[in-house]
Amino acid sequence: MGTNPECAVHWIRKGMRLHDNPALLAAINFKNEQGKHVLLKPLYILDPHFRKFMRVGPNRWRFLQQSLEDLDKKFRALGSRLYIVRGKPEEVFPDLFKTWNMKLLTWEYDIEPYAKKRDVLIEDMAKDNKVKVEQHVSHTLYNTNLVLKANGGKAPMTYQKLVSVLESLPKPKPPLDAPTSLPKECQGVHHPVEHLVPSMEEMGLDGATIPPCKFPGGETEALKRLNKSLANKEWVRKFEKPNTAPNSLEPSTTVLSPYLKFGCLSVRLFYHELKKILATGPHAKPPVSLLGQIYWREFYYVVGSDTENFDKMKGNKICCQVDWDTNEKYLEAWAHGKTGYPFIDAIMRQLRLEGWIHHLARHAVACFLTRGDLYLSWEDGQGVFEELLLDADWAMNAGNWMWLSASAFFHQFFRVYSPVAFGKKTDKFGTYIKKYVPELVKYPVEYIYSPWEAPLSVQKTAGCVIGLDYPRRIVNHEEIHKKNIARLSAAYKRNKANNASQGSSSSSPSKKSSKSSPAESKAKRKSTTQTTLSFSKKKKE
DNA sequence: CCTCGAGTTGCGAAC
DNA sequence: TGTTCGCAACTCGAG
């Protein structure tokens, strides 16, 4: 077994691309003790964790599968290939270190809690096996640890604060080119029949039962989409998110998010291409501009990297503790687009079908699920989004759910989206609803957003009787949203009182004040910033 | 030319 | 990156 040639492994997790991939380049450029390049083995591990503990729906599995195939194709064109290994990383690597004769292992730095813990473990294992490890930051525009450091060791808790911190840091470097060729020694296809890219069937997908693919995965598609999105410079410069429609029949925004989430597209490439266009004329500004959208991503990544239990309410110091209800029937109705509110249902059905919905559509359904109407926990919604969204991204999913439920960052809980009025602003004829809720296709315009108001004769003529062919609305928005505002107001008062009493006693044992270096990769960091975070939150209201 | 009323637009306040 | 309401100011066609 030790006969295998020395190799440098680039472990792909996110960062599913060849362009602007410093960890990949490090593996390619690696030289052994003889000063020679070694065989390159780009590796992807199908980790059962993502089957058992994460909710991944068919659309995202397919996106992953397509991204892997694209990678394999690109590596094969360079005289290499993609190696796919099944199993838990901590069980897989000890064997690979030896049998693959691994000299170097590189990967892209990941801030997610599961990844952080995993990577510390693998790094230790690698060291025990005399395998060098290199980590590179390339999933975010800025190194989250350096952002924290620049802000006095704690996360900026407002968007504006984050932007000012980013502006104080050195500008992001230009993106790195994809390798166009590999050194001779890096090339070679070993274990030719093993470690193949999984088929749709292996990923548990019946190709026939999932809808046609609207947003195919992979770097090739990502770069195509980037070029298409940035082709109209005027549109790019004028882009303001609030002025794009949540309910257009074709996306009114770029839909680059799935590609950024998987790292098929480098955010740094996006940033630099965008900057070039912005320099050509007057343009919109953050937070609403396209650049502003990139900064939102940085914002949630930075806060998420520094907040314990960021994806939960309990034990999460920045999250308002709210007495959310538990109601399986409501959750089920919401998740499957059967609330009886056509605008809400159309969005949720588009989400399940296509894996992507507009940002403002996410606002509408998230508000509806939580503080607006159903008063269910944002964690319930987070789970459904995690399953169904192609771009489900840990930090942004949790952060945005806290925002929309007024649990953190955003506190104007009396600003409630109307599930009837909101969609009308950009789609007064309800064509979006008719596309995704075809039961209502024959409804007259005046009832399309509120079909329960249609007289029975109209319902019959339209071939869709409410309560029979389409659900009766599960809550009365006009009544329930006022009650919910009152409940949330009470929760805020309780929260404020709790925070005040905890703050004054000041007996919290979490005063470790360890100023660990940002490059430091041991996981036991955190907790020092937590007390200050809850204060800055209080200041906001 | 004026007056009237219906309809619109824009703003601030309250929830 | 809310909705609704009331109010004032305005437009515009009818008479």
XYZ file of C-alpha atoms (C1' of nucleotides) in Angstrom:
571
model
C 0.000 0.000 0.000
C 2.867 2.334 0.740
C 3.703 2.043 -2.929
C 1.329 4.849 -3.791
C 3.117 7.995 -4.928
C 3.268 10.978 -2.616
C 0.288 13.272 -3.017
C -1.084 16.651 -2.055
C -4.783 16.587 -1.253
C -7.106 19.514 -1.697
C -10.201 18.755 0.343
C -13.256 20.354 -1.209
C -16.236 21.099 1.018
C -17.620 24.427 -0.047
C -15.364 26.186 -2.568
C -16.497 23.931 -5.406
C -14.492 25.734 -8.052
C -11.101 26.018 -9.705
C -11.037 29.811 -10.015
C -9.924 31.910 -7.054
C -9.156 28.848 -4.979
C -5.984 29.487 -2.939
C -6.168 26.157 -1.117
C -6.249 24.304 -4.428
C -3.330 26.326 -5.748
C -1.375 25.577 -2.580
C -1.815 21.858 -3.223
C -0.767 22.276 -6.849
C 2.275 24.356 -5.947
C 3.408 22.070 -3.133
C 6.896 20.613 -3.432
C 8.238 17.622 -1.497
C 11.620 17.286 0.207
C 13.235 16.641 -3.152
C 11.834 19.927 -4.393
C 9.425 18.170 -6.728
C 5.720 18.646 -7.297
C 3.608 15.695 -6.210
C 0.434 14.039 -7.413
C -2.663 16.200 -6.887
C -5.746 14.569 -5.412
C -8.790 16.808 -5.261
C -11.020 15.159 -2.681
C -14.668 15.406 -1.773
C -16.033 13.499 1.188
C -19.680 12.487 1.170
C -20.163 12.973 4.886
C -23.181 11.120 6.327
C -23.566 14.057 8.699
C -25.244 15.962 5.912
C -27.732 13.160 5.376
C -28.528 12.456 8.989
C -28.367 15.811 10.704
C -28.898 18.370 8.008
C -32.082 18.695 6.083
C -31.186 18.531 2.429
C -34.027 18.360 -0.067
C -33.797 16.836 -3.537
C -33.088 20.128 -5.272
C -29.970 20.808 -3.231
C -28.749 17.209 -3.524
C -29.018 17.562 -7.253
C -27.176 20.882 -7.171
C -24.384 19.242 -5.197
C -24.268 16.278 -7.555
C -24.058 18.561 -10.583
C -21.351 20.653 -8.936
C -19.290 17.518 -8.269
C -19.658 16.374 -11.857
C -18.563 19.763 -13.122
C -15.509 19.675 -10.864
C -14.579 16.186 -12.014
C -14.879 17.239 -15.634
C -12.632 20.243 -15.062
C -10.021 18.283 -13.146
C -10.002 15.569 -15.818
C -9.404 18.205 -18.460
C -6.263 19.091 -16.488
C -5.090 15.489 -16.341
C -6.400 14.902 -12.842
C -9.772 13.871 -11.446
C -12.055 14.306 -8.484
C -11.876 11.636 -5.783
C -15.083 11.015 -3.880
C -14.885 9.185 -0.578
C -17.889 8.086 1.465
C -17.773 8.274 5.244
C -17.131 10.497 8.218
C -14.020 12.609 7.710
C -12.570 11.598 11.060
C -12.922 7.930 10.095
C -11.834 8.338 6.497
C -8.709 10.419 6.889
C -6.525 8.179 9.099
C -6.632 5.592 6.340
C -6.123 8.100 3.526
C -3.134 9.734 5.220
C -1.300 6.393 5.012
C -2.591 4.608 1.941
C -2.532 7.731 -0.193
C 0.916 8.667 1.061
C -0.372 12.157 1.768
C 2.161 14.925 2.307
C -0.074 17.974 2.279
C -3.750 18.563 2.986
C -5.363 21.890 2.102
C -8.862 23.217 2.525
C -10.910 26.376 2.564
C -11.569 27.847 6.006
C -15.166 27.416 7.164
C -16.801 29.267 10.055
C -19.737 26.936 10.628
C -19.707 25.224 14.026
C -19.773 21.676 12.649
C -17.003 22.515 10.188
C -14.857 24.269 12.784
C -14.996 21.326 15.142
C -14.388 18.838 12.355
C -11.460 20.784 10.952
C -9.702 21.069 14.311
C -10.020 17.326 14.675
C -8.705 16.570 11.188
C -5.872 19.047 11.593
C -4.739 17.263 14.757
C -5.004 13.875 13.046
C -2.990 15.160 10.103
C -0.248 16.421 12.371
C -0.101 13.053 14.123
C 0.429 11.513 10.695
C 3.068 14.048 9.675
C 0.810 15.534 7.040
C 1.106 19.287 6.602
C -2.161 21.220 6.712
C -2.942 24.518 5.005
C -6.165 26.494 5.397
C -7.091 29.458 3.250
C -9.860 32.001 3.630
C -11.767 32.262 0.354
C -15.427 31.684 1.077
C -15.927 35.194 2.395
C -14.602 38.453 1.029
C -12.874 39.218 4.310
C -11.372 36.947 6.921
C -14.078 36.924 9.587
C -11.448 36.664 12.321
C -9.725 39.807 11.078
C -13.046 41.643 10.984
C -13.682 40.656 14.582
C -10.196 41.795 15.544
C -10.630 45.134 13.783
C -13.824 45.671 15.760
C -12.170 45.171 19.121
C -12.602 41.407 19.263
C -16.356 41.380 18.939
C -18.798 41.189 16.074
C -20.270 44.422 14.707
C -23.933 44.130 15.543
C -25.325 46.508 12.956
C -24.888 46.485 9.227
C -23.564 50.028 9.117
C -21.004 49.183 11.748
C -19.856 46.197 9.726
C -19.486 48.324 6.602
C -17.391 50.894 8.448
C -15.180 48.116 9.846
C -14.748 46.615 6.374
C -13.794 50.002 5.020
C -11.073 50.281 7.634
C -9.514 47.013 6.412
C -7.289 46.516 3.359
C -9.312 46.096 0.168
C -9.922 42.487 -0.917
C -7.172 41.237 -3.208
C -7.966 40.433 -6.842
C -9.281 36.908 -7.439
C -6.805 34.189 -8.411
C -7.052 32.615 -11.843
C -8.062 29.015 -12.279
C -5.137 26.770 -13.193
C -5.016 26.231 -16.942
C -2.548 23.377 -16.687
C -0.954 21.242 -13.987
C 2.726 20.446 -13.493
C 3.468 17.007 -14.936
C 3.987 15.501 -11.461
C 0.553 16.671 -10.294
C -1.213 14.877 -13.105
C -2.358 11.295 -13.079
C -5.579 9.458 -12.468
C -5.222 6.915 -9.713
C -7.786 4.406 -8.476
C -9.591 4.843 -11.792
C -12.795 2.962 -10.946
C -13.035 3.960 -7.314
C -14.199 7.193 -5.789
C -16.555 8.127 -8.596
C -18.940 11.035 -8.564
C -22.190 9.742 -7.075
C -25.131 9.189 -9.352
C -28.480 10.797 -8.711
C -29.700 7.390 -7.502
C -26.931 7.090 -4.940
C -27.819 10.499 -3.615
C -31.316 9.192 -3.055
C -32.784 11.037 -5.980
C -35.279 9.660 -8.396
C -34.545 11.836 -11.391
C -38.069 11.352 -12.654
C -39.863 12.701 -9.608
C -38.088 16.007 -9.192
C -39.030 18.919 -11.393
C -36.803 20.085 -14.247
C -33.693 21.882 -13.124
C -33.969 25.655 -13.161
C -30.617 26.435 -11.593
C -28.033 23.752 -12.418
C -25.110 23.378 -10.036
C -21.438 23.818 -10.818
C -18.716 26.333 -11.511
C -19.349 26.407 -15.251
C -22.945 27.425 -14.690
C -21.880 29.885 -11.968
C -19.529 31.780 -14.260
C -22.127 31.812 -17.004
C -24.655 33.235 -14.604
C -22.203 35.829 -13.292
C -21.525 37.073 -16.805
C -25.201 37.152 -17.627
C -26.007 39.012 -14.400
C -23.362 41.652 -14.966
C -23.946 42.083 -18.703
C -26.303 45.007 -18.294
C -24.125 47.626 -16.615
C -26.910 50.132 -16.228
C -29.019 47.534 -14.439
C -26.086 46.608 -12.198
C -25.399 50.205 -11.225
C -29.029 51.018 -10.528
C -29.783 47.795 -8.655
C -31.695 48.391 -5.436
C -32.994 45.280 -3.734
C -36.209 46.782 -2.328
C -37.157 47.831 -5.857
C -36.955 44.313 -7.248
C -40.110 42.232 -7.327
C -40.617 39.229 -5.046
C -43.247 37.795 -7.343
C -42.042 38.189 -10.902
C -42.411 35.076 -13.044
C -38.696 35.034 -13.739
C -36.228 36.068 -11.012
C -35.791 39.841 -10.740
C -32.408 39.392 -9.053
C -29.220 37.555 -10.022
C -29.798 34.140 -8.337
C -26.083 33.900 -7.710
C -26.748 32.901 -4.084
C -26.723 29.106 -4.628
C -23.396 29.410 -6.433
C -21.943 31.542 -3.657
C -23.235 29.146 -1.020
C -21.513 26.136 -2.589
C -18.541 28.236 -3.608
C -19.084 27.490 -7.305
C -18.602 31.236 -7.585
C -15.948 33.129 -5.671
C -17.405 36.104 -3.852
C -14.123 37.872 -4.517
C -14.533 37.453 -8.267
C -18.107 38.722 -8.000
C -16.903 41.682 -5.939
C -14.139 42.685 -8.334
C -16.255 42.327 -11.465
C -18.949 44.359 -9.762
C -16.491 47.065 -8.707
C -15.324 47.465 -12.289
C -18.875 48.152 -13.392
C -19.649 50.511 -10.519
C -16.622 52.578 -11.527
C -18.213 53.275 -14.921
C -20.922 55.597 -13.625
C -23.220 56.699 -10.826
C -24.606 53.786 -8.852
C -26.724 52.729 -5.915
C -25.119 52.249 -2.505
C -25.197 49.659 0.273
C -27.261 48.308 1.888
C -29.651 48.134 -1.071
C -27.135 47.918 -3.927
C -25.614 44.717 -5.317
C -22.422 45.445 -3.408
C -24.641 45.886 -0.371
C -25.889 42.314 -0.848
C -22.325 41.013 -0.656
C -21.848 42.959 2.541
C -25.003 41.423 4.058
C -23.404 38.049 3.496
C -20.232 39.201 5.207
C -22.327 40.602 8.049
C -24.063 37.339 8.890
C -20.865 35.357 8.451
C -19.016 37.572 10.901
C -21.756 37.596 13.533
C -22.466 33.897 12.996
C -18.807 33.012 13.430
C -18.734 34.721 16.807
C -22.112 33.895 18.366
C -22.686 30.783 20.421
C -25.848 28.893 19.402
C -26.374 31.331 16.542
C -28.877 28.977 14.897
C -31.005 28.574 18.036
C -33.019 30.808 20.323
C -31.987 29.217 23.612
C -28.462 29.932 24.689
C -28.153 32.582 22.002
C -27.285 35.873 23.651
C -28.201 38.069 20.708
C -31.614 36.445 20.271
C -34.756 37.725 21.949
C -36.364 34.911 23.971
C -39.908 34.629 22.675
C -42.804 32.382 23.729
C -43.368 30.995 20.253
C -46.196 28.490 19.840
C -45.855 24.891 18.739
C -48.372 23.841 16.118
C -47.619 20.989 13.748
C -50.689 21.665 11.631
C -49.776 25.298 11.055
C -46.169 24.425 10.281
C -47.221 21.737 7.845
C -49.675 24.084 6.123
C -47.023 26.777 5.822
C -44.282 24.441 4.626
C -46.438 22.949 1.887
C -48.176 26.092 0.698
C -51.597 25.357 2.174
C -52.248 28.313 4.428
C -55.167 29.580 2.379
C -53.296 32.819 1.653
C -52.478 32.534 -2.057
C -49.477 34.872 -1.957
C -47.882 32.914 0.892
C -48.764 29.567 -0.647
C -47.428 30.532 -4.073
C -44.082 31.468 -2.534
C -43.803 28.276 -0.507
C -44.705 26.166 -3.514
C -42.166 27.925 -5.691
C -39.598 27.275 -2.987
C -40.359 23.550 -2.841
C -40.504 23.250 -6.610
C -37.543 25.331 -7.721
C -35.344 25.758 -4.651
C -35.171 29.514 -4.899
C -37.455 32.421 -3.951
C -36.829 36.153 -3.964
C -35.460 37.779 -0.854
C -38.615 39.818 -0.233
C -40.722 36.699 -0.734
C -38.659 35.180 2.074
C -39.556 38.225 4.148
C -43.231 37.714 3.509
C -43.356 34.015 4.406
C -40.954 34.356 7.330
C -42.980 37.165 8.837
C -46.136 35.133 8.279
C -44.715 32.055 10.025
C -43.381 33.944 13.026
C -44.422 37.326 14.381
C -46.995 38.152 11.721
C -49.493 35.341 11.760
C -48.699 31.818 12.935
C -46.439 32.784 15.833
C -44.243 29.720 15.342
C -40.542 29.660 16.133
C -38.140 30.987 13.548
C -36.196 27.766 14.100
C -39.096 25.884 12.492
C -38.817 28.103 9.453
C -35.050 27.826 9.446
C -35.376 24.045 9.202
C -37.742 24.200 6.252
C -35.560 26.712 4.421
C -32.511 24.584 5.106
C -34.238 21.675 3.439
C -35.655 23.484 0.450
C -33.369 26.352 -0.477
C -30.570 25.746 -2.960
C -28.737 28.608 -1.284
C -29.463 27.486 2.285
C -26.467 28.900 4.048
C -26.026 28.386 7.764
C -25.079 31.909 8.822
C -27.464 33.755 6.552
C -30.349 31.419 7.168
C -30.150 31.828 10.935
C -29.366 35.541 10.756
C -32.178 36.384 8.401
C -34.675 34.328 10.384
C -33.748 36.228 13.513
C -34.081 39.471 11.571
C -37.508 38.656 10.147
C -38.895 37.325 13.412
C -37.594 40.479 15.152
C -35.472 38.263 17.399
C -32.226 40.065 16.602
C -30.871 42.926 14.450
C -34.359 44.172 13.593
C -36.774 45.297 16.299
C -39.695 47.110 14.655
C -41.982 44.158 15.339
C -45.123 46.164 14.601
C -44.071 46.372 10.959
C -45.993 43.365 9.743
C -46.236 42.352 6.108
C -49.783 41.890 4.905
C -50.126 38.493 3.200
C -52.780 40.125 1.015
C -51.529 43.637 0.270
C -47.781 43.131 -0.035
C -47.759 41.131 -3.243
C -50.203 43.468 -4.974
C -47.643 46.234 -5.171
C -45.620 44.384 -7.785
C -48.205 41.983 -9.224
C -51.672 43.459 -9.140
C -53.166 40.839 -11.430
C -51.782 37.934 -9.409
C -50.117 36.162 -12.332
C -47.465 34.822 -9.968
C -50.157 33.298 -7.791
C -51.844 31.729 -10.786
C -48.570 30.140 -11.831
C -47.837 28.449 -8.519
C -51.373 28.010 -7.158
C -53.117 26.791 -10.312
C -56.328 26.017 -8.384
C -57.020 29.742 -8.513
C -56.226 30.272 -12.162
C -59.795 31.225 -13.044
C -60.352 33.586 -10.138
C -61.234 37.198 -10.952
C -58.457 39.667 -10.074
C -60.332 41.248 -7.207
C -60.317 37.959 -5.271
C -56.997 36.446 -6.303
C -55.194 37.579 -3.158
C -58.172 36.887 -0.867
C -60.269 34.121 -2.426
C -62.269 33.549 0.765
C -63.986 36.878 0.055
C -65.356 35.659 -3.252
C -69.088 34.875 -3.210
C -69.803 31.155 -3.483
C -71.214 31.628 -6.974
C -67.939 33.171 -8.094
C -65.986 30.350 -6.447
C -68.087 27.780 -8.278
C -67.747 29.522 -11.613
C -63.984 29.626 -11.081
C -64.039 25.904 -10.388
C -62.434 26.227 -6.976
C -64.523 26.282 -3.841
C -62.703 27.539 -0.764
C -62.470 24.897 1.939
C -62.902 22.198 -0.678
C -60.582 22.729 -3.624
C -58.291 25.232 -1.895
C -57.815 25.615 1.867
C -59.776 28.106 3.894
C -57.261 30.536 5.398
C -55.865 29.048 8.592
C -55.770 32.365 10.449
C -57.451 35.732 10.154
C -54.563 38.077 9.554
C -56.345 41.282 10.527
C -57.147 39.883 13.978
C -54.181 37.638 14.701
C -51.408 40.023 13.748
C -52.532 42.526 16.364
C -52.518 39.858 19.053
C -49.089 38.745 17.926
C -47.708 42.260 18.115
C -48.949 42.434 21.699
C -47.357 39.061 22.503
C -44.052 40.078 21.004
C -44.168 43.387 22.821
C -44.590 41.467 26.082
C -41.715 39.174 25.146
C -39.516 42.210 24.519
C -40.378 43.597 27.947
C -39.579 40.283 29.631
C -36.371 40.046 27.679
C -35.332 43.542 28.636
C -36.025 42.857 32.298
C -34.079 39.591 32.177
C -31.120 41.179 30.461
C -31.104 44.036 32.956
C -31.110 41.729 35.970
C -28.421 39.506 34.474
C -26.348 42.484 33.471
C -26.437 44.141 36.882
C -25.581 40.990 38.814
C -22.652 40.664 36.419
C -21.849 37.314 37.938
C -21.598 35.524 34.641
C -18.677 33.124 34.741
C -17.868 33.679 31.092
C -15.082 36.160 31.655
C -12.153 34.441 30.131
C -10.902 37.366 28.113
C -8.564 35.286 25.992
C -7.314 37.406 23.126
C -6.539 34.455 20.897
C -4.903 35.181 17.579
C -7.169 35.181 14.545
C -5.133 32.564 12.743
C -5.499 30.344 15.769
C -7.477 27.302 14.782
C -8.222 25.629 18.093
C -11.931 25.796 18.644
C -12.116 26.945 22.256
C -12.476 30.606 21.558
C -15.717 32.557 21.784
C -17.623 33.469 24.919
C -15.549 36.526 25.784
C -17.575 38.750 23.535
C -20.959 37.482 24.546
C -21.742 39.835 27.404
C -20.969 42.918 25.360
C -23.188 41.692 22.551
C -26.308 41.705 24.669
C -25.557 45.250 25.739
C -25.174 46.595 22.272
C -28.499 45.003 21.455
C -30.188 46.778 24.313
C -28.851 50.078 23.128
C -30.672 49.681 19.843
C -34.263 49.899 21.009
C -64.834 81.376 -15.782
C -66.119 79.335 -11.577
C -67.632 75.659 -8.422
C -68.225 71.163 -7.038
C -67.241 66.474 -6.122
C -64.738 62.363 -7.094
C -60.470 60.612 -7.295
C -55.496 60.858 -6.633
C -51.101 61.708 -4.268
C -48.243 62.568 -0.422
C -47.323 62.900 4.288
C -47.192 61.879 9.285
C -48.924 59.112 12.984
C -50.200 54.855 15.245
C -49.933 50.068 15.644
C -36.888 46.642 2.583
C -44.828 47.574 6.704
C -49.705 48.706 6.751
C -53.405 51.485 7.421
C -55.608 55.595 8.328
C -56.748 60.399 8.296
C -55.904 64.610 6.467
C -54.468 68.180 3.271
C -53.463 69.420 -1.189
C -54.056 68.674 -5.686
C -56.116 67.286 -10.481
C -59.733 67.148 -13.557
C -64.041 66.835 -15.849
C -68.992 68.045 -15.480
C -72.262 71.412 -15.179
